[in-house]
Amino acid sequence: TQLLEQSPQFLSIQEGENLTVYCNSSSVFSSLQWYRQEPGEGPVLLVTVVTGGEVKKLKRLTFQFGDARKDSSLHITAAQPGDTGLYLCAGAGSSNTGKLIFGQGTTLQVKP
Amino acid sequence: EAGVAQSPRYKIIEKRQSVAFWCNPISGHATLYWYQQILGQGPKLLIQFQNNGVVDDSQLPKDRFSAERLKGVDSTLKIQPAKLEDSAVYLCASRLMLRQTYEQYFGPGTRLTVT
């Protein structure tokens, strides 16, 4: 069974601080996605990484896929209150069904 | 482009009652997913449809949960009878069939409370 472990589960920081969220597995994924979910809404896709070692940037967010495609990280620079939410990583396996395995999520609170 | 629509947004029922959720995916999206998200956890796949056929229902509690997508467009998920542990947000998502990177687009979810 493929599992994704996210850490930390909860993070409360002050505006302007930097943070990193980790997503780890013992399984290889063909691609990995990061979503952000706000209260009362469904998850919204932030980025998809496909190639081992790939780094993608989205404004102040930097996403990295591990060389072995088993892990990923999300780094936020100078966090803002608008970054508050639940961050989910999700991995796609080697089958063509498009099935995603989600981590348990990291709840981020950025205080002004 | 309209997003994934779900209704109702909230539902409160007593245990042993039945409930149904409706989902209308993004137009043209052949793949439809139903997820259960318990508070503080990531979404767990319940069932995946490709057009009107079931691709994966391995984690669907079939003694009480059922789902259908008769015309390959909108879908309903039913719980009968409901248990307290079914309290969760039920998310519907859809995806273009041929997209290799598996981006899924989620609806706002239905928050179910079983008392």
Coordinates of C-alpha atoms in Angstrom, one line a residue:
Chain A
T1 CA 0.0 0.0 0.0
Q2 CA 1.4 3.4 -1.0
L3 CA 1.4 6.0 1.8
L4 CA 2.4 9.6 2.0
E5 CA 3.5 11.1 5.3
Q6 CA 3.4 14.8 5.7
S7 CA 5.3 16.8 8.3
P8 CA 4.7 18.8 10.2
Q9 CA 0.9 18.3 10.7
F10 CA 0.4 21.7 12.2
L11 CA 2.4 24.9 11.8
S12 CA 1.7 28.3 13.3
I13 CA 4.1 31.1 12.3
Q14 CA 4.3 34.9 12.2
E15 CA 4.0 36.8 9.0
G16 CA 7.3 37.1 7.2
E17 CA 8.8 33.9 8.4
N18 CA 9.9 31.1 6.1
L19 CA 8.7 27.5 6.3
T20 CA 9.1 24.1 4.7
V21 CA 6.6 21.2 4.5
Y22 CA 7.7 17.7 3.8
C23 CA 6.0 14.9 2.0
N24 CA 7.7 11.4 2.3
S25 CA 7.0 7.9 1.1
S26 CA 8.8 4.6 0.6
S27 CA 7.1 4.3 -2.7
V28 CA 8.0 5.8 -6.1
F29 CA 5.4 8.0 -7.7
S30 CA 5.1 8.9 -11.4
S31 CA 4.1 12.5 -10.4
L32 CA 3.3 14.4 -7.3
Q33 CA 0.9 17.3 -6.8
W34 CA 0.5 19.9 -4.1
Y35 CA -2.9 21.3 -3.3
R36 CA -4.1 24.0 -0.9
Q37 CA -7.5 23.7 0.7
E38 CA -9.3 26.5 2.5
P39 CA -12.1 26.0 5.0
G40 CA -15.4 25.0 3.3
E41 CA -13.8 24.6 -0.1
G42 CA -12.3 21.7 -2.1
P43 CA -8.5 21.4 -2.6
V44 CA -7.1 23.6 -5.4
L45 CA -4.1 22.4 -7.4
L46 CA -0.9 24.4 -6.9
V47 CA 1.6 22.5 -8.9
T48 CA 2.5 19.1 -10.4
V49 CA 6.1 17.8 -10.4
V50 CA 7.0 14.9 -12.6
T51 CA 10.7 14.6 -13.0
G52 CA 13.1 13.5 -10.2
G53 CA 15.0 16.5 -8.9
E54 CA 12.5 18.9 -10.5
V55 CA 12.1 22.3 -8.9
K56 CA 9.1 24.6 -9.6
K57 CA 8.5 28.1 -8.3
L58 CA 5.1 29.8 -7.9
K59 CA 5.7 33.3 -6.6
R60 CA 6.9 32.8 -3.0
L61 CA 6.4 29.0 -3.1
T62 CA 9.1 26.6 -4.1
F63 CA 8.3 22.9 -4.8
Q64 CA 10.9 20.2 -5.2
F65 CA 10.5 16.5 -6.2
G66 CA 13.1 14.2 -4.8
D67 CA 15.6 12.6 -7.1
A68 CA 14.1 9.1 -6.5
R69 CA 10.6 10.5 -6.8
K70 CA 9.7 9.3 -3.4
D71 CA 9.5 12.6 -1.6
S72 CA 8.7 16.2 -2.1
S73 CA 9.0 19.5 -0.2
L74 CA 7.2 22.8 -0.3
H75 CA 9.0 25.9 0.9
I76 CA 7.3 29.2 1.5
T77 CA 9.3 32.4 1.7
A78 CA 8.1 35.4 3.7
A79 CA 4.7 33.8 4.6
Q80 CA 1.6 36.0 4.5
P81 CA -1.7 35.5 6.2
G82 CA -3.2 34.7 2.8
D83 CA -1.1 31.5 2.8
T84 CA -3.1 30.1 5.7
G85 CA -4.8 26.8 4.8
L86 CA -4.4 23.1 4.6
Y87 CA -1.6 21.9 2.3
L88 CA -1.9 18.5 0.8
C89 CA 0.5 16.5 -1.2
A90 CA -0.8 13.7 -3.5
G91 CA 1.1 11.1 -5.4
A92 CA 0.1 9.4 -8.6
G93 CA 1.2 5.8 -9.1
S94 CA 2.4 4.0 -12.2
S95 CA -1.0 2.8 -13.3
N96 CA -2.9 4.8 -15.8
T97 CA -6.0 5.1 -13.7
G98 CA -5.1 8.6 -12.4
K99 CA -5.6 7.5 -8.8
L100 CA -4.0 9.9 -6.3
I101 CA -2.8 9.0 -2.8
F102 CA -3.1 11.9 -0.5
G103 CA -1.0 12.8 2.5
Q104 CA -2.8 13.7 5.8
G105 CA -2.1 17.4 5.2
T106 CA -0.3 20.2 6.9
T107 CA -2.4 22.9 8.5
L108 CA -0.6 26.3 8.2
Q109 CA -1.6 29.3 10.2
V110 CA 0.2 32.6 9.4
K111 CA -0.5 35.3 12.0
P112 CA -0.3 39.0 11.1
Chain B
E1 CA -15.3 27.2 -17.6
A2 CA -17.6 26.2 -14.8
G3 CA -16.1 24.2 -12.0
V4 CA -17.3 21.0 -10.4
A5 CA -20.7 21.5 -8.8
Q6 CA -21.9 19.6 -5.7
S7 CA -25.0 19.7 -3.7
P8 CA -26.1 20.0 -1.0
R9 CA -23.3 21.9 0.7
Y10 CA -24.3 20.8 4.2
K11 CA -26.4 17.9 5.5
I12 CA -27.3 16.8 9.0
I13 CA -29.0 13.5 9.5
E14 CA -29.5 11.0 12.3
K15 CA -27.7 7.7 12.4
R16 CA -29.5 4.9 10.4
Q17 CA -31.0 7.5 8.0
S18 CA -30.1 7.6 4.4
V19 CA -28.5 10.5 2.4
A20 CA -27.6 11.2 -1.2
F21 CA -25.0 13.6 -2.6
W22 CA -24.9 14.9 -6.2
C23 CA -22.0 15.9 -8.3
N24 CA -21.7 17.5 -11.8
P25 CA -18.2 17.4 -13.1
I26 CA -16.5 19.9 -15.5
S27 CA -17.9 19.5 -19.0
G28 CA -15.9 17.0 -21.0
H29 CA -14.1 15.4 -18.0
A30 CA -14.5 11.6 -18.4
T31 CA -13.1 10.7 -15.0
L32 CA -15.0 11.4 -11.8
Y33 CA -13.9 10.7 -8.3
W34 CA -15.7 10.6 -4.9
Y35 CA -13.5 11.2 -1.8
Q36 CA -14.2 11.1 1.9
Q37 CA -12.3 13.7 4.0
I38 CA -12.5 13.3 7.7
L39 CA -11.6 16.4 9.7
G40 CA -7.9 16.8 10.0
Q41 CA -7.1 14.2 7.3
G42 CA -6.4 14.1 3.6
P43 CA -9.0 12.9 1.2
K44 CA -9.5 9.2 0.8
L45 CA -10.7 7.8 -2.5
L46 CA -14.1 6.0 -2.3
I47 CA -14.8 5.4 -6.0
Q48 CA -13.5 6.3 -9.4
F49 CA -15.6 6.3 -12.6
Q50 CA -14.4 6.4 -16.2
N51 CA -17.4 7.6 -18.2
N52 CA -20.2 5.5 -16.7
G53 CA -18.0 2.5 -15.6
V54 CA -16.3 1.9 -12.3
V55 CA -12.5 1.9 -12.3
D56 CA -11.8 1.6 -8.6
D57 CA -14.2 1.0 -5.7
S58 CA -11.8 -0.9 -3.5
Q59 CA -12.3 1.5 -0.5
L60 CA -16.0 1.9 -0.8
P61 CA -17.9 0.4 2.1
K62 CA -20.3 -1.4 -0.2
D63 CA -22.6 -2.6 2.6
R64 CA -23.8 1.0 3.1
F65 CA -22.3 3.1 0.3
S66 CA -23.4 3.1 -3.3
A67 CA -22.6 5.4 -6.3
E68 CA -23.7 5.7 -9.8
R69 CA -22.9 7.7 -13.0
L70 CA -25.6 6.3 -15.3
K71 CA -25.1 8.7 -18.3
G72 CA -21.4 9.3 -17.8
V73 CA -21.9 12.9 -16.7
D74 CA -23.2 13.7 -13.3
S75 CA -23.0 11.3 -10.3
T76 CA -24.7 10.5 -7.1
L77 CA -23.3 9.0 -3.9
K78 CA -25.6 7.4 -1.4
I79 CA -25.2 6.2 2.2
Q80 CA -27.8 3.9 3.7
P81 CA -27.9 3.5 6.6
A82 CA -25.5 6.2 7.9
K83 CA -23.3 5.7 10.9
L84 CA -21.7 8.3 13.2
E85 CA -18.3 7.6 11.7
D86 CA -19.6 8.7 8.3
S87 CA -19.5 12.3 9.4
A88 CA -17.0 13.9 7.0
V89 CA -16.8 16.1 3.9
Y90 CA -17.6 14.3 0.7
L91 CA -15.6 15.7 -2.2
C92 CA -16.2 15.1 -5.9
A93 CA -13.4 15.7 -8.4
S94 CA -13.1 15.3 -12.1
R95 CA -10.2 15.0 -14.6
L96 CA -9.6 15.0 -18.3
M97 CA -9.1 11.4 -19.3
L98 CA -5.9 11.8 -21.3
R99 CA -4.0 14.1 -19.0
Q100 CA -0.8 12.3 -18.0
T101 CA -0.1 14.3 -14.9
Y102 CA -3.5 13.5 -13.3
E103 CA -4.6 17.0 -12.3
Q104 CA -7.9 16.7 -10.5
Y105 CA -10.4 19.5 -10.1
F106 CA -12.4 19.5 -6.9
G107 CA -15.9 20.7 -6.0
P108 CA -16.6 22.5 -2.8
G109 CA -17.7 19.4 -1.0
T110 CA -20.7 18.3 1.1
R111 CA -20.3 18.4 4.8
L112 CA -22.2 15.6 6.4
T113 CA -22.9 15.4 10.1
V114 CA -24.4 12.2 11.5
T115 CA -25.9 12.6 15.0

